[in-house]
CSV table of C-alpha atoms in Angstrom, one decimal:
chain,number,residue,atom,x,y,z
L,1,MET,CA,5.2,-2.9,-17.7
L,2,GLU,CA,5.0,0.9,-17.5
L,3,TYR,CA,7.2,2.9,-15.2
L,4,THR,CA,6.8,6.3,-13.5
L,5,THR,CA,8.7,8.7,-11.3
L,6,LEU,CA,7.6,8.3,-7.7
L,7,GLY,CA,6.1,11.7,-7.0
L,8,ASN,CA,8.6,14.3,-6.3
L,9,THR,CA,11.5,11.9,-5.9
L,10,GLY,CA,14.1,10.9,-8.4
L,11,THR,CA,13.3,7.2,-8.2
L,12,THR,CA,11.5,5.3,-11.0
L,13,VAL,CA,9.0,2.5,-10.1
L,14,SER,CA,6.7,0.2,-11.9
L,15,LYS,CA,3.1,1.4,-12.1
L,16,LEU,CA,2.1,-1.4,-9.9
L,17,CYS,CA,3.7,-2.2,-6.5
L,18,PHE,CA,3.7,-5.8,-5.2
L,19,GLY,CA,2.4,-6.0,-1.6
L,20,THR,CA,3.6,-8.8,0.7
L,21,TRP,CA,1.3,-8.4,3.7
L,22,ARG,CA,0.0,-12.0,3.2
L,23,PHE,CA,3.4,-13.5,3.4
L,24,GLY,CA,3.3,-15.8,6.5
L,25,ARG,CA,0.0,-14.2,7.7
L,26,GLU,CA,-2.4,-16.4,9.6
L,27,THR,CA,-6.1,-15.7,9.4
L,28,GLY,CA,-8.4,-18.1,11.2
L,29,GLY,CA,-5.6,-20.6,11.5
L,30,ILE,CA,-5.0,-20.5,7.7
L,31,VAL,CA,-1.6,-19.3,6.4
L,32,GLU,CA,-2.5,-17.1,3.5
L,33,THR,CA,0.9,-17.3,1.7
L,34,GLU,CA,3.5,-19.9,2.6
L,35,ARG,CA,7.3,-19.4,2.1
L,36,GLU,CA,7.6,-21.3,-1.2
L,37,GLU,CA,4.5,-19.5,-2.6
L,38,ALA,CA,6.0,-16.2,-1.5
L,39,HIS,CA,9.1,-16.8,-3.5
L,40,GLU,CA,7.1,-17.9,-6.5
L,41,LEU,CA,5.1,-14.7,-6.3
L,42,LEU,CA,8.2,-12.6,-6.1
L,43,ASP,CA,9.6,-14.4,-9.2
L,44,ALA,CA,6.3,-13.7,-11.0
L,45,ALA,CA,6.3,-10.0,-10.0
L,46,TRP,CA,9.9,-9.6,-11.3
L,47,ASP,CA,9.1,-11.5,-14.5
L,48,GLN,CA,6.2,-9.1,-15.1
L,49,GLY,CA,8.5,-6.1,-14.7
L,50,ILE,CA,7.5,-5.1,-11.2
L,51,ASN,CA,10.4,-3.5,-9.4
L,52,PHE,CA,8.6,-2.0,-6.4
L,53,ILE,CA,8.1,-4.3,-3.4
L,54,ASP,CA,6.2,-3.2,-0.3
L,55,THR,CA,6.4,-4.9,3.2
L,56,ALA,CA,6.4,-4.0,6.9
L,57,ASN,CA,8.2,-5.1,10.0
L,58,VAL,CA,4.9,-6.6,11.4
L,59,TYR,CA,3.8,-8.5,8.3
L,60,GLY,CA,3.7,-12.3,9.0
L,61,ASP,CA,3.3,-14.5,12.0
L,62,PRO,CA,5.6,-13.9,13.8
L,63,ASP,CA,6.3,-10.3,12.9
L,64,GLY,CA,9.2,-9.9,10.5
L,65,THR,CA,8.4,-13.1,8.5
L,66,SER,CA,7.5,-11.2,5.3
L,67,GLU,CA,10.8,-9.2,5.5
L,68,GLU,CA,12.8,-12.4,6.1
L,69,TRP,CA,11.3,-14.2,3.1
L,70,ILE,CA,11.9,-11.2,0.9
L,71,GLY,CA,15.5,-11.0,2.1
L,72,GLU,CA,16.0,-14.7,1.2
L,73,TRP,CA,14.7,-14.0,-2.3
L,74,LEU,CA,16.7,-10.8,-2.7
L,75,ALA,CA,19.9,-12.7,-1.9
L,76,ASP,CA,19.7,-14.3,-5.4
L,77,HIS,CA,19.0,-11.0,-7.2
L,78,ASP,CA,20.7,-7.7,-7.7
L,79,ARG,CA,19.4,-5.4,-4.9
L,80,GLU,CA,19.9,-2.3,-7.0
L,81,ASP,CA,17.2,-3.6,-9.4
L,82,PHE,CA,14.5,-3.1,-6.8
L,83,VAL,CA,12.7,-0.4,-4.9
L,84,ILE,CA,12.0,-1.7,-1.4
L,85,ALA,CA,9.6,-0.2,1.1
L,86,SER,CA,8.9,-1.1,4.7
L,87,LYS,CA,7.2,0.5,7.7
L,88,VAL,CA,7.4,1.2,11.4
L,89,TYR,CA,4.9,1.9,14.2
L,90,PHE,CA,3.0,-1.1,15.5
L,91,PRO,CA,4.1,-3.3,18.4
L,92,PHE,CA,6.7,-5.8,17.2
L,93,ASP,CA,6.5,-9.4,18.5
L,94,GLY,CA,9.3,-10.9,16.4
L,95,TRP,CA,11.6,-10.8,19.4
L,96,GLY,CA,9.1,-12.1,21.9
L,97,GLU,CA,6.5,-10.3,23.9
L,98,PRO,CA,6.7,-6.5,23.0
L,99,GLY,CA,8.1,-4.3,25.7
L,100,PRO,CA,7.0,-0.7,26.5
L,101,ASN,CA,9.3,0.8,23.8
L,102,ASP,CA,8.5,-1.8,21.2
L,103,SER,CA,5.9,0.3,19.4
L,104,GLY,CA,5.2,3.9,18.3
L,105,LEU,CA,7.4,6.5,16.5
L,106,GLY,CA,9.8,7.4,19.3
L,107,ARG,CA,13.5,7.5,18.6
L,108,LYS,CA,14.3,4.3,20.5
L,109,HIS,CA,11.7,2.2,18.6
L,110,ILE,CA,12.5,3.6,15.2
L,111,ARG,CA,16.2,3.0,15.7
L,112,ALA,CA,15.7,-0.5,16.8
L,113,GLN,CA,13.3,-1.4,14.1
L,114,ILE,CA,15.2,0.0,11.2
L,115,GLU,CA,18.2,-2.2,12.2
L,116,GLY,CA,15.9,-5.3,12.4
L,117,THR,CA,14.3,-4.5,9.1
L,118,LEU,CA,17.6,-4.1,7.3
L,119,GLU,CA,18.9,-7.3,8.8
L,120,ARG,CA,15.9,-9.4,7.8
L,121,LEU,CA,15.9,-7.9,4.3
L,122,GLY,CA,19.6,-8.5,3.9
L,123,THR,CA,20.2,-4.9,2.7
L,124,ASP,CA,22.1,-1.8,3.8
L,125,TYR,CA,19.3,0.6,3.0
L,126,LEU,CA,15.6,1.0,2.3
L,127,ASP,CA,14.4,3.0,-0.7
L,128,LEU,CA,11.3,4.0,1.2
L,129,TYR,CA,10.4,4.0,4.9
L,130,TYR,CA,6.8,4.6,6.0
L,131,ILE,CA,5.4,5.5,9.3
L,132,HIS,CA,2.6,2.9,9.5
L,133,ARG,CA,0.3,5.1,11.6
L,134,TRP,CA,0.4,8.5,13.4
L,135,ASP,CA,1.8,8.4,16.9
L,136,GLU,CA,-0.3,10.5,19.3
L,137,ASN,CA,2.2,10.1,22.1
L,138,THR,CA,5.4,11.2,20.3
L,139,PRO,CA,5.9,14.7,19.0
L,140,ILE,CA,6.1,14.6,15.2
L,141,ARG,CA,9.3,16.7,15.5
L,142,GLU,CA,11.1,13.8,17.2
L,143,THR,CA,9.8,11.3,14.7
L,144,LEU,CA,10.9,13.4,11.7
L,145,ARG,CA,14.3,14.2,13.2
L,146,THR,CA,15.0,10.5,13.8
L,147,LEU,CA,13.8,9.7,10.2
L,148,THR,CA,15.9,12.5,8.8
L,149,GLU,CA,19.0,11.0,10.6
L,150,LEU,CA,18.3,7.7,8.9
L,151,VAL,CA,18.2,9.4,5.5
L,152,ARG,CA,21.5,11.3,6.2
L,153,GLU,CA,23.1,8.1,7.3
L,154,GLY,CA,22.2,6.4,4.1
L,155,LYS,CA,19.9,3.8,5.7
L,156,VAL,CA,16.8,5.3,4.1
L,157,ASN,CA,16.3,7.1,0.8
L,158,TYR,CA,12.8,8.6,1.1
L,159,LEU,CA,10.1,8.9,3.8
L,160,GLY,CA,6.5,7.8,3.5
L,161,ALA,CA,3.3,8.1,5.6
L,162,SER,CA,0.4,5.6,5.7
L,163,SER,CA,-3.1,6.3,7.0
L,164,MET,CA,-3.8,9.5,9.0
L,165,ALA,CA,-6.0,12.5,8.9
L,166,ALA,CA,-5.3,15.2,6.3
L,167,TRP,CA,-4.5,17.8,9.0
L,168,LYS,CA,-1.9,15.5,10.5
L,169,LEU,CA,-0.2,15.0,7.2
L,170,THR,CA,-0.2,18.8,6.7
L,171,LYS,CA,1.2,19.3,10.2
L,172,ALA,CA,4.1,16.9,9.4
L,173,LEU,CA,4.9,18.6,6.1
L,174,TRP,CA,4.8,22.0,7.9
L,175,THR,CA,7.2,20.7,10.6
L,176,SER,CA,9.6,19.4,8.0
L,177,ASP,CA,9.6,22.7,6.2
L,178,VAL,CA,10.1,24.9,9.3
L,179,GLU,CA,12.7,22.6,10.9
L,180,GLY,CA,14.6,21.8,7.7
L,181,LEU,CA,13.8,18.1,8.0
L,182,GLU,CA,13.1,15.4,5.4
L,183,ARG,CA,9.5,15.4,4.1
L,184,PHE,CA,7.1,12.6,3.4
L,185,ASP,CA,7.3,12.0,-0.4
L,186,VAL,CA,4.9,9.1,-0.6
L,187,THR,CA,1.6,8.2,1.2
L,188,GLN,CA,-0.2,4.9,1.5
L,189,PRO,CA,-3.9,5.4,2.3
L,190,MET,CA,-6.7,3.0,1.7
L,191,PHE,CA,-8.0,4.3,-1.6
L,192,ASN,CA,-10.0,2.5,-4.3
L,193,ALA,CA,-13.0,3.1,-6.5
L,194,ALA,CA,-15.4,1.6,-4.0
L,195,LYS,CA,-14.2,3.6,-1.0
L,196,THR,CA,-16.0,6.9,-1.0
L,197,ASP,CA,-15.4,8.3,2.5
L,198,ASP,CA,-12.6,10.0,4.5
L,199,VAL,CA,-10.2,10.3,1.6
L,200,GLY,CA,-10.8,13.5,-0.3
L,201,ASP,CA,-9.0,16.0,1.9
L,202,TYR,CA,-6.0,13.7,2.3
L,203,LEU,CA,-5.7,13.3,-1.4
L,204,ASP,CA,-6.0,17.0,-1.9
L,205,VAL,CA,-2.9,17.5,0.3
L,206,CYS,CA,-1.0,14.9,-1.8
L,207,ALA,CA,-2.0,16.6,-5.0
L,208,ASP,CA,-1.1,20.1,-3.8
L,209,GLN,CA,2.3,18.9,-2.4
L,210,ASP,CA,3.2,16.6,-5.3
L,211,ILE,CA,3.2,13.5,-3.0
L,212,ALA,CA,2.9,10.1,-4.6
L,213,VAL,CA,0.0,7.9,-3.5
L,214,CYS,CA,0.5,4.2,-3.2
L,215,PRO,CA,-3.0,2.9,-2.1
L,216,TYR,CA,-3.4,-0.3,-0.3
L,217,SER,CA,-6.5,-2.4,-0.8
L,218,PRO,CA,-6.9,-1.1,-4.4
L,219,LEU,CA,-9.5,-3.8,-5.2
L,220,ALA,CA,-11.5,-3.2,-2.0
L,221,GLY,CA,-10.4,-6.5,-0.4
L,222,GLY,CA,-11.3,-8.3,-3.6
L,223,PHE,CA,-14.8,-6.8,-3.9
L,224,LEU,CA,-13.9,-5.0,-7.1
L,225,THR,CA,-12.9,-8.2,-8.8
L,226,GLY,CA,-16.7,-9.0,-9.1
L,227,LYS,CA,-16.4,-12.3,-7.4
L,228,TYR,CA,-18.9,-11.4,-4.7
L,229,GLU,CA,-22.7,-11.6,-5.1
L,230,ARG,CA,-25.5,-9.8,-3.3
L,231,GLU,CA,-28.6,-11.6,-2.2
L,232,ALA,CA,-32.1,-10.1,-2.2
L,233,ASP,CA,-31.8,-9.4,1.5
L,234,GLY,CA,-28.6,-7.5,1.0
L,235,THR,CA,-26.2,-10.1,2.4
L,236,VAL,CA,-23.0,-10.8,0.6
L,237,VAL,CA,-22.1,-14.3,-0.7
L,238,ALA,CA,-18.3,-14.9,-0.8
L,239,PRO,CA,-16.4,-17.7,-2.6
L,240,ASP,CA,-14.7,-20.1,-0.3
L,241,GLY,CA,-11.3,-18.9,0.9
L,242,SER,CA,-11.9,-15.3,-0.2
L,243,ARG,CA,-11.4,-12.3,2.0
L,244,GLY,CA,-15.2,-12.0,2.6
L,245,SER,CA,-15.2,-15.5,4.0
L,246,LEU,CA,-12.2,-15.0,6.2
L,247,THR,CA,-13.0,-11.7,8.0
L,248,ASP,CA,-16.2,-10.5,9.6
L,249,LEU,CA,-15.3,-6.9,8.8
L,250,PHE,CA,-15.5,-7.3,5.0
L,251,GLU,CA,-19.2,-6.3,4.6
L,252,ASP,CA,-19.0,-3.3,6.8
L,253,ARG,CA,-15.7,-2.1,5.2
L,254,TYR,CA,-16.3,-2.7,1.5
L,255,THR,CA,-19.9,-3.4,0.6
L,256,SER,CA,-21.8,-0.1,0.9
L,257,ALA,CA,-24.7,0.6,-1.4
L,258,THR,CA,-22.5,3.0,-3.3
L,259,ALA,CA,-19.8,0.3,-3.6
L,260,TRP,CA,-22.3,-1.9,-5.5
L,261,GLU,CA,-23.1,1.0,-7.8
L,262,VAL,CA,-19.4,1.5,-8.4
L,263,LEU,CA,-18.9,-2.2,-9.1
L,264,GLU,CA,-21.7,-2.1,-11.7
L,265,ALA,CA,-20.0,0.8,-13.5
L,266,VAL,CA,-16.7,-1.0,-13.3
L,267,GLU,CA,-18.1,-4.2,-14.8
L,268,SER,CA,-19.8,-2.3,-17.6
L,269,VAL,CA,-16.5,-0.7,-18.5
L,270,ALA,CA,-14.7,-4.1,-18.3
L,271,ASP,CA,-17.2,-5.6,-20.8
L,272,GLU,CA,-16.5,-2.7,-23.2
L,273,LEU,CA,-12.7,-3.2,-23.0
L,274,ASP,CA,-12.8,-7.0,-22.9
L,275,ALA,CA,-11.0,-6.8,-19.6
L,276,THR,CA,-11.7,-7.9,-16.0
L,277,PRO,CA,-13.2,-5.7,-13.3
L,278,ALA,CA,-9.9,-5.9,-11.4
L,279,GLN,CA,-8.0,-4.6,-14.3
L,280,VAL,CA,-10.4,-1.7,-14.8
L,281,SER,CA,-10.3,-0.8,-11.1
L,282,LEU,CA,-6.5,-0.8,-11.1
L,283,ARG,CA,-6.3,1.3,-14.3
L,284,TRP,CA,-8.8,3.8,-12.8
L,285,LEU,CA,-6.3,4.4,-10.0
L,286,MET,CA,-3.3,4.6,-12.3
L,287,ALA,CA,-5.2,7.1,-14.4
L,288,GLN,CA,-5.5,9.6,-11.6
L,289,ASP,CA,-4.0,12.8,-13.0
L,290,ARG,CA,-3.6,15.0,-9.9
L,291,PHE,CA,-0.9,12.9,-8.4
L,292,THR,CA,1.2,9.9,-9.1
L,293,CYS,CA,-0.8,6.8,-8.1
L,294,VAL,CA,0.9,3.4,-7.9
L,295,PRO,CA,-1.6,0.8,-6.5
L,296,ILE,CA,-0.2,-2.0,-4.2
L,297,VAL,CA,-1.4,-5.4,-5.4
L,298,GLY,CA,-1.3,-8.4,-3.1
L,299,ALA,CA,-2.2,-11.3,-5.4
L,300,ARG,CA,-2.5,-14.8,-4.0
L,301,THR,CA,-1.2,-16.6,-7.1
L,302,PRO,CA,1.0,-15.9,-10.2
L,303,ASP,CA,-2.1,-16.0,-12.3
L,304,GLN,CA,-3.9,-13.4,-10.3
L,305,LEU,CA,-0.8,-11.2,-10.5
L,306,ALA,CA,-0.6,-11.6,-14.2
L,307,GLU,CA,-4.3,-10.5,-14.4
L,308,ASN,CA,-3.5,-7.4,-12.3
L,309,VAL,CA,-0.5,-6.5,-14.5
L,310,GLY,CA,-2.9,-6.7,-17.5
L,311,ALA,CA,-4.3,-3.4,-16.2
L,312,VAL,CA,-1.2,-1.6,-17.6
L,313,ASP,CA,-2.3,-2.4,-21.1
L,314,LEU,CA,-5.7,-0.8,-20.7
L,315,GLU,CA,-6.7,2.8,-21.5
L,316,LEU,CA,-9.9,4.3,-20.1
L,317,SER,CA,-11.7,6.9,-22.1
L,318,ASP,CA,-12.8,10.1,-20.4
L,319,GLU,CA,-16.3,8.8,-20.5
L,320,GLN,CA,-15.4,5.5,-18.9
L,321,PHE,CA,-13.4,7.1,-16.2
L,322,ASP,CA,-16.2,9.6,-15.5
L,323,ARG,CA,-18.8,6.8,-15.4
L,324,ILE,CA,-16.9,5.2,-12.5
L,325,ASP,CA,-16.6,8.6,-10.8
L,326,ASP,CA,-20.3,9.3,-11.2
L,327,ALA,CA,-21.1,6.0,-9.5
L,328,ARG,CA,-18.9,7.1,-6.6
L,329,GLY,CA,-20.8,10.4,-6.3
L,330,ALA,CA,-17.5,12.2,-7.1
L,331,ASP,CA,-17.1,15.9,-7.0
L,332,ASP,CA,-15.4,18.0,-9.7
L,333,GLY,CA,-12.0,17.2,-8.2
L,334,GLY,CA,-12.6,13.5,-8.8
L,335,TYR,CA,-13.2,12.5,-5.2
L,336,ARG,CA,-16.2,12.0,-3.1
């Protein structure tokens, strides 16, 4: 495993983060990762040198299941060996039907949710606490003041932000600077080689402000593994049990004409390196040089996780990196 400093923080993390959104998650009546499987995956991640674990208070059915299972596993390990991230924003149903203050980024909801998250994880603090989305109904000043209190109380080390418009991230950073509040040091956008829209401006802000990027869906929902096929009429054929067969949104979200061109470029590089398309796609993210980029991988099995970790051993030439960028229609900054 390789390790890197997480953006402008003083914390060192593995170059891959293990994502746990599948833990206890039901899709179409199917539980994607059961409790025993979750613990086996956490064992495999640790054995592979991954020390960075990502979860959220709403992962699992009911909400909080993922955090609970991680907490059970952490009880048999040294908490200080790990960098743990969780999130807050969405309505939380882990205590029953959500009430009017059981969502958003107001002081009341954040305060309640951090206590629940810490209890489920069995820890006194989080290394990283993300706002899961932007809250249009709460002033960002209130949110940042509340999060700053958590940092100063020792309950949170660093702050992160997930998906939002670039101008909103800029507004939050400006508010932090003007008000003397803690800043967002890490972001978690959807960013992968196949996604070529609505990401450039956001990443420009991250590069300018030395903010780490921990992209979710780094393999475009499995599309960049090369396991999907395109029929003559343009429809996508998905293997049984794959993301494409579980969700109707897969084709609209991941399989644009440009995405197929990117996949072709990724597969050509993989052939040259005797690697898999997944490994090349992950290495392309890790090789971003304008900001620290730590992809979040959500493998279903230890074998898949081992394959993902194999990306660390690859090195893309400038020509190979540019070939993928060219397929994306990238500009000189490396983004479309």
